[in-house]
PDB file of C-alpha atoms in Angstrom:
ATOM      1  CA  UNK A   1      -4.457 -13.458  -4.200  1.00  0.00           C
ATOM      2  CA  UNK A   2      -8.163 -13.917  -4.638  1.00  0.00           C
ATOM      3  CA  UNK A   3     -11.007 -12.234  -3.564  1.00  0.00           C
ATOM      4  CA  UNK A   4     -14.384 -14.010  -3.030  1.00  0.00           C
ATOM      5  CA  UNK A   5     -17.590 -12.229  -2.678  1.00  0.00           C
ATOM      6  CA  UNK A   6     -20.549 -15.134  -1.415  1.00  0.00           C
ATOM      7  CA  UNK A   7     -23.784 -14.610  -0.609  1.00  0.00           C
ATOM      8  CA  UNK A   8     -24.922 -16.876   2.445  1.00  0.00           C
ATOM      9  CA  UNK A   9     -23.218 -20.180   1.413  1.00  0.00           C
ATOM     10  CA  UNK A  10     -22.543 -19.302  -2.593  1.00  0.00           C
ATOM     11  CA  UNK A  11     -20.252 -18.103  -4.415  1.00  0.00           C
ATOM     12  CA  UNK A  12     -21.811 -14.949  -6.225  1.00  0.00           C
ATOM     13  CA  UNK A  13     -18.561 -13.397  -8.002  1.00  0.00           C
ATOM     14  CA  UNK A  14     -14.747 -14.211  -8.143  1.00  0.00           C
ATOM     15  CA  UNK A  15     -12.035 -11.685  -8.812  1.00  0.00           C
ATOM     16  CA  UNK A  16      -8.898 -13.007  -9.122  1.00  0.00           C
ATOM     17  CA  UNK A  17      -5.683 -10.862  -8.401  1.00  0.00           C
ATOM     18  CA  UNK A  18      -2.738 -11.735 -10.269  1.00  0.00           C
ATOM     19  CA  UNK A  19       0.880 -10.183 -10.378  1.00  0.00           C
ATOM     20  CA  UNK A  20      -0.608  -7.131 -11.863  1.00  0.00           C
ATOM     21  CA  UNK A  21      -3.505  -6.965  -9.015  1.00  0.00           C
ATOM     22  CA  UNK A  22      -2.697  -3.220  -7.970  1.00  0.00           C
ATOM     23  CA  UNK A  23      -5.479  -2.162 -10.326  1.00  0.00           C
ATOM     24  CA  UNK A  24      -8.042  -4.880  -9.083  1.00  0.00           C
ATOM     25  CA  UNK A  25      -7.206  -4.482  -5.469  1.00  0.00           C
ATOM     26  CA  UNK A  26      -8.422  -0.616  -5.018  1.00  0.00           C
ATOM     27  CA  UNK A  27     -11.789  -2.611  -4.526  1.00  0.00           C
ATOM     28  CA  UNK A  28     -11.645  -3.738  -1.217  1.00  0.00           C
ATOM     29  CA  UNK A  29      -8.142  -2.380  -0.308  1.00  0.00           C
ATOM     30  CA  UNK A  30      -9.954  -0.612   2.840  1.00  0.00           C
ATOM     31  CA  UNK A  31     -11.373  -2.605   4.015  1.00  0.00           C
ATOM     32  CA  UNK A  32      -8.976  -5.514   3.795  1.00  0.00           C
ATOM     33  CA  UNK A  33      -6.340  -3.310   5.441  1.00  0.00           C
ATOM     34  CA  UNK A  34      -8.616  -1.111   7.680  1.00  0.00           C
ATOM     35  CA  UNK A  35      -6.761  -1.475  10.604  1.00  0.00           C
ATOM     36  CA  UNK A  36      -3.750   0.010  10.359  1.00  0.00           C
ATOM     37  CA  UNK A  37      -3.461   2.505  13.727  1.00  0.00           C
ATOM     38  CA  UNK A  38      -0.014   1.699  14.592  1.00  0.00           C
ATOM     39  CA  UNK A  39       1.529   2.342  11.477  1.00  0.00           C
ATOM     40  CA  UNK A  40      -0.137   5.469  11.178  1.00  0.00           C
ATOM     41  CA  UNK A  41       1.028   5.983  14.758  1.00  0.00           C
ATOM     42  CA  UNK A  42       4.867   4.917  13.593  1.00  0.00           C
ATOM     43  CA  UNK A  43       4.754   7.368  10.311  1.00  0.00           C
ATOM     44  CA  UNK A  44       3.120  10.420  12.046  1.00  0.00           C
ATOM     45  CA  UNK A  45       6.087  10.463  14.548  1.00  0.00           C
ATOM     46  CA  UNK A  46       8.618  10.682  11.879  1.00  0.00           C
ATOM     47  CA  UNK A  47       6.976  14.343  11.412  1.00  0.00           C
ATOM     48  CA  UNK A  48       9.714  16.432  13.143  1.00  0.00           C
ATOM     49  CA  UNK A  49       9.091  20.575  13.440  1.00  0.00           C
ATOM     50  CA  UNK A  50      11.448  20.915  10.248  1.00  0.00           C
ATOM     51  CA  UNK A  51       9.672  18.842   8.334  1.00  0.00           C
ATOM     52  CA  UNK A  52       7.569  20.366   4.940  1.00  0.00           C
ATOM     53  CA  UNK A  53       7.517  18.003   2.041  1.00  0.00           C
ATOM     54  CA  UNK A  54       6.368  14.691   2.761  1.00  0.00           C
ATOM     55  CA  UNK A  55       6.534  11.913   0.182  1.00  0.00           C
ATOM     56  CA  UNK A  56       4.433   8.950   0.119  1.00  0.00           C
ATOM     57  CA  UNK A  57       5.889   5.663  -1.783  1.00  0.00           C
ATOM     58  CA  UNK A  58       3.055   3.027  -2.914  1.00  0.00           C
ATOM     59  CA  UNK A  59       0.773   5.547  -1.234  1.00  0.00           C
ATOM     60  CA  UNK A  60      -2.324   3.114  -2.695  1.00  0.00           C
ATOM     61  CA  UNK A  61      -5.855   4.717  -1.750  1.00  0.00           C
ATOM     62  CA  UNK A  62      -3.731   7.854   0.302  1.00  0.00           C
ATOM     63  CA  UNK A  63      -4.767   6.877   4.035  1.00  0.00           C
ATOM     64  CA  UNK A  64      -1.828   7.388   5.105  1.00  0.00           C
ATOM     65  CA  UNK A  65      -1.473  10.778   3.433  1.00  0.00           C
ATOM     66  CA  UNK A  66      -5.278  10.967   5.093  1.00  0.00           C
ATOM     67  CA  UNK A  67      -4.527  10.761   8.312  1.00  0.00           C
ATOM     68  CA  UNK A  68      -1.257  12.847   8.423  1.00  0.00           C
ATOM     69  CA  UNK A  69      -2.785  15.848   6.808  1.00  0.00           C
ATOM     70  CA  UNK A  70      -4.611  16.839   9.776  1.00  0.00           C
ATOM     71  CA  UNK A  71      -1.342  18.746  10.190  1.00  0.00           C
ATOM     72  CA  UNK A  72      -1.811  21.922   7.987  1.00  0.00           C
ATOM     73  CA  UNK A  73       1.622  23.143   7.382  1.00  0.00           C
ATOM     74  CA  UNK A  74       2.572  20.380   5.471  1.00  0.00           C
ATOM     75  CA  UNK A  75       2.761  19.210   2.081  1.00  0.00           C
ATOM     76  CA  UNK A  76       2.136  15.855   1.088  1.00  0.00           C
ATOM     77  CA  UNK A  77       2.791  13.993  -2.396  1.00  0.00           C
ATOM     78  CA  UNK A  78       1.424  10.490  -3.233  1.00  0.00           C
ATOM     79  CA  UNK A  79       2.855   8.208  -5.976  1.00  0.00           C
ATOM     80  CA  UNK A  80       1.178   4.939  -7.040  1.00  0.00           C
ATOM     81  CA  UNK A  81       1.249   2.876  -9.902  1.00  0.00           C
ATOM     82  CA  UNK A  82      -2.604   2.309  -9.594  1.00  0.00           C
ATOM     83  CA  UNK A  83      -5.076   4.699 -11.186  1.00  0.00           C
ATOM     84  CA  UNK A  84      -8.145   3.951  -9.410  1.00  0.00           C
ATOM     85  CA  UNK A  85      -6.257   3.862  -5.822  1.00  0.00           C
ATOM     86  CA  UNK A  86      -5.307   7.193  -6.864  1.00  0.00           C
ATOM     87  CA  UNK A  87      -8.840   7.776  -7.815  1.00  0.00           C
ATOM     88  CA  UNK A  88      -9.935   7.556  -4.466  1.00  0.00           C
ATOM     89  CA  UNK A  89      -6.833   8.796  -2.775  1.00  0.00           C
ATOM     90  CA  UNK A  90      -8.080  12.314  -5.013  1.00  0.00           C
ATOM     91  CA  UNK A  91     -11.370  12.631  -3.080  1.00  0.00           C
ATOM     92  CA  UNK A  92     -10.046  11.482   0.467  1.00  0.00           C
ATOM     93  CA  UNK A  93      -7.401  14.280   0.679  1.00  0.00           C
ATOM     94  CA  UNK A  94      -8.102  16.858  -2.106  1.00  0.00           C
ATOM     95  CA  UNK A  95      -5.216  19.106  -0.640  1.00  0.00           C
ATOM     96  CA  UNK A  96      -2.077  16.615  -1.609  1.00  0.00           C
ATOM     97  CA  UNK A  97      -0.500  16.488  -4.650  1.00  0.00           C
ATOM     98  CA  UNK A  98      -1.085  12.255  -6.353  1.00  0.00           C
ATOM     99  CA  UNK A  99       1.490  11.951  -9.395  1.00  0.00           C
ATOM    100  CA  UNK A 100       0.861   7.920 -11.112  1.00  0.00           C
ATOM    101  CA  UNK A 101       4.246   6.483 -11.042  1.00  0.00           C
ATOM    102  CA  UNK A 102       6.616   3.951 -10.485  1.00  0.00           C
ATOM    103  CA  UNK A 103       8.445   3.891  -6.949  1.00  0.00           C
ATOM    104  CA  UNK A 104      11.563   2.890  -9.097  1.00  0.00           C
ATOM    105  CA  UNK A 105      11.647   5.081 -11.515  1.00  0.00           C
ATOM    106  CA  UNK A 106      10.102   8.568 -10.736  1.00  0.00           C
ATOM    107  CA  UNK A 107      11.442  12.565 -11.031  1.00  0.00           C
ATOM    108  CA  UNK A 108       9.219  15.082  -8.985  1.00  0.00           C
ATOM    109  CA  UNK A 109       9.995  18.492  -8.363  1.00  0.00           C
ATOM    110  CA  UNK A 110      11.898  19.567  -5.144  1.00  0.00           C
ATOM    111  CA  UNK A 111      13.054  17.540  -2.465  1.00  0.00           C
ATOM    112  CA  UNK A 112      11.152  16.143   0.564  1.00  0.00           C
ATOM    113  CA  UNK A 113      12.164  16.498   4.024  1.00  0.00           C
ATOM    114  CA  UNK A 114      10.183  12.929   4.551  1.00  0.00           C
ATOM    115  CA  UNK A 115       9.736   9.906   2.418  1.00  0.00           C
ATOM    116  CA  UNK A 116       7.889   7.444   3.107  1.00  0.00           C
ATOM    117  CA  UNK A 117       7.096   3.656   1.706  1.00  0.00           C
ATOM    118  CA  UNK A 118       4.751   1.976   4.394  1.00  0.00           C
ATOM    119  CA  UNK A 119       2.700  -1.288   4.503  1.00  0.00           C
ATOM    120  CA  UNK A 120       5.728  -3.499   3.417  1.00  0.00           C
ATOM    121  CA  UNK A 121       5.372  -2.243   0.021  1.00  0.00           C
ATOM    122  CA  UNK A 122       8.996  -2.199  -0.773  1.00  0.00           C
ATOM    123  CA  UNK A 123       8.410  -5.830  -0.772  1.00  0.00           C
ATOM    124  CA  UNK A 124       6.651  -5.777  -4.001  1.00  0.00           C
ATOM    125  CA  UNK A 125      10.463  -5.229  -5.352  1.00  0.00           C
ATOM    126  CA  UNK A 126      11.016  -8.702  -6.457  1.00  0.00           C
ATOM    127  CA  UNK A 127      14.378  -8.024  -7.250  1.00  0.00           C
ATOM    128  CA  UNK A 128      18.084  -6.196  -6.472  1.00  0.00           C
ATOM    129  CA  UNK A 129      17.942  -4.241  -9.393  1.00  0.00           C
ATOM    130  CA  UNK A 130      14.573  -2.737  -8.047  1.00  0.00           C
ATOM    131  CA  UNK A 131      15.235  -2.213  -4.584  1.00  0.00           C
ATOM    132  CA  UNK A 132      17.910  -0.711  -5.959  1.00  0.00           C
ATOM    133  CA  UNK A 133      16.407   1.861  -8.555  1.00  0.00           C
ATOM    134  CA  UNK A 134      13.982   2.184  -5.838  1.00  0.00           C
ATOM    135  CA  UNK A 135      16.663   3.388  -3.211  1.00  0.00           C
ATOM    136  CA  UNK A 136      18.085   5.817  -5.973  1.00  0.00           C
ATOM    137  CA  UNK A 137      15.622   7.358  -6.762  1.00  0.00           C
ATOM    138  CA  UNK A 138      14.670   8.188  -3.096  1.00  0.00           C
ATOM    139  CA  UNK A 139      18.342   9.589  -2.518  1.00  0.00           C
ATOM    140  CA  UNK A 140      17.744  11.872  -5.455  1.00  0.00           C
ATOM    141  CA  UNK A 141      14.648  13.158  -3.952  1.00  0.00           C
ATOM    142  CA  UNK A 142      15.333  13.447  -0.151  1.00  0.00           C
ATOM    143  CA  UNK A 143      16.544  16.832   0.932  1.00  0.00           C
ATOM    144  CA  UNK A 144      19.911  17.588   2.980  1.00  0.00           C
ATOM    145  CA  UNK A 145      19.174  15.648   6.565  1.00  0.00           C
ATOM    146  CA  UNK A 146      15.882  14.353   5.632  1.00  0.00           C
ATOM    147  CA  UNK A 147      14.854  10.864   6.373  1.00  0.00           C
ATOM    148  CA  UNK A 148      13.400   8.031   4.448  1.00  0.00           C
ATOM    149  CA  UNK A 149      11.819   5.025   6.055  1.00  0.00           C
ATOM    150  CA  UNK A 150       9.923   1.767   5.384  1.00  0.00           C
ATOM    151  CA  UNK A 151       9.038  -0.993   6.724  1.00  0.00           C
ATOM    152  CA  UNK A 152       9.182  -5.001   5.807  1.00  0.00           C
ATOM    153  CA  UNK A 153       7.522  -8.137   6.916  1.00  0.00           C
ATOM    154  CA  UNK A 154       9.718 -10.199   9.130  1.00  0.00           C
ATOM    155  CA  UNK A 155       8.219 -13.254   8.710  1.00  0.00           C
ATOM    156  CA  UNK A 156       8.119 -16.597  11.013  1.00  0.00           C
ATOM    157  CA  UNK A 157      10.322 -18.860   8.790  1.00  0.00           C
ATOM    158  CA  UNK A 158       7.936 -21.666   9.210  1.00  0.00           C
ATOM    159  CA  UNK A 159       4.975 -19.458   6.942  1.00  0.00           C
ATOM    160  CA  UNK A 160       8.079 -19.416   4.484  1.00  0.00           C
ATOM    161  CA  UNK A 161       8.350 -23.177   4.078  1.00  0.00           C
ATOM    162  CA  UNK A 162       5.454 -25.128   2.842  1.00  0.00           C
ATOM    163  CA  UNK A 163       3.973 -24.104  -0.663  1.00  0.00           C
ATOM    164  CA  UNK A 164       0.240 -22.677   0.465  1.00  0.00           C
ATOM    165  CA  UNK A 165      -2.011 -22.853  -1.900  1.00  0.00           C
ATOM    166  CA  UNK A 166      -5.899 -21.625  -1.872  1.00  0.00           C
ATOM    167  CA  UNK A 167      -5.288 -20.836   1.762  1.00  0.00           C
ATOM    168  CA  UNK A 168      -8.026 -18.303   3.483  1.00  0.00           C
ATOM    169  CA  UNK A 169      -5.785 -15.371   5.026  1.00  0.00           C
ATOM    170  CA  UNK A 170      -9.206 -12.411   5.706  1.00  0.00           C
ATOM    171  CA  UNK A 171     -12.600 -12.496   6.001  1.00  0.00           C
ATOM    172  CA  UNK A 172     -14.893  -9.544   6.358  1.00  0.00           C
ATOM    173  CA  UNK A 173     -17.844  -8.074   5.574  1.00  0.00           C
ATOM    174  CA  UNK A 174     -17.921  -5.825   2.440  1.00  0.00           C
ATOM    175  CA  UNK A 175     -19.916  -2.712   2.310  1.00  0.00           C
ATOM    176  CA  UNK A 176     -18.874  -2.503  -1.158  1.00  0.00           C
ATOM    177  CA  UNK A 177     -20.653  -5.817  -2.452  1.00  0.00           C
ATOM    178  CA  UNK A 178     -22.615  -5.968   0.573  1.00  0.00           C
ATOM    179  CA  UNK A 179     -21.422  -9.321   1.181  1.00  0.00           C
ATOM    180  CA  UNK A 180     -18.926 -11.115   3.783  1.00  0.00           C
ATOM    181  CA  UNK A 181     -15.653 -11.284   1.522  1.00  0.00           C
ATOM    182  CA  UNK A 182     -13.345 -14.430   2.022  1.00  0.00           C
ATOM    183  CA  UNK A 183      -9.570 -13.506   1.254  1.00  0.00           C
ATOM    184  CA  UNK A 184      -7.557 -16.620   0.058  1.00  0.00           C
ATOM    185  CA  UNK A 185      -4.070 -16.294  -1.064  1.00  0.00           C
ATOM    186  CA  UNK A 186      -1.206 -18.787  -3.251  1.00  0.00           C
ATOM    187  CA  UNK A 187       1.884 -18.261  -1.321  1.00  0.00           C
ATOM    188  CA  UNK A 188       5.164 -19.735  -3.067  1.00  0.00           C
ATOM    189  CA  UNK A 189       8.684 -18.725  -1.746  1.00  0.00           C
TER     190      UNK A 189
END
């Protein structure tokens, strides 16, 4: 994926994202993905009355976390490979708990009533072998009748098929580079 910041009809900066983008995409991850009301909707329903411990899978920049904690009794945990998404997960909810990790390969203390992986990030598992660390390592953490849910892309089969290259996917104005941002993506399957 690639990012392009232009001024009126130049280009002013490129940032490319490459397999390793999660620590180049805390950027403009907002505001890329700022609408995300139903999901939020979807997750925050999943929060029954015995529900305590909430996990949060790929929890990126913690909005979801964000927007769930309006509910005081509960306590939420983040894990994200990225750094700087957990950077700014840190200031948004200063009450959760953000551990830097590997959704394949983590050990946290306790169990959680609720884990979550949201945003099709279990997609980023390119492989069986990951989806199924991945799916271990949640079964080691959820607690007796808890519940663990993600979601995934279900994509039109005709996006699958040609090879897209370049192609613009976004575009939106960035308060961050105070700049409209075009989003253009390679796409091979």
């Amino acid at each position: 994926m690639k990012y392009y910041c232009s001024k009126e009809e130049n280009i002013s900066e490129v940032i490319h994202i490459n397999t390793n983008y999660y620590d180049s995409d805390w950027v403009f991850y907002d505001e890329l993905y700022n609408n995300r009301a139903a999901e939020e909707a979807f997750y925050s329903a999943l929060i029954r009355p015995e529900v305590e411990r909430v996990l949060d899978l790929a929890c990126g920049t913690g909005r979801l976390i964000s927007y769930m904690a309006a509910n005081p009794t509960l306590r939420f945990t983040g894990l994200d490979l990225s750094a700087q998404m957990l950077t700014v997960a840190r200031i948004r909810t200063p009450t959760a708990t953000w551990v830097e990790g590997d959704m394949t390969d983590f050990t946290l203390d306790g169990a959680f009533d609720l884990i979550i992986c949201s945003f099709n990030s279990v997609q980023h598992l390119l492989d069986d072998s990951a989806v199924g660390a991945f799916l271990s390592c949640c079964r080691r953490h959820l607690a007796p009748g808890g519940c663990l849910c993600f979601d995934l892309l279900n994509p039109d089969p005709a996006f699958l098929v040609p090879e897209r290259i370049n192609q613009p996917v976004a575009c939106f104005f960035s308060t961050v580079c105070g700049n409209e941002i075009e989003v253009r993506e390679d796409t091979r399957y």
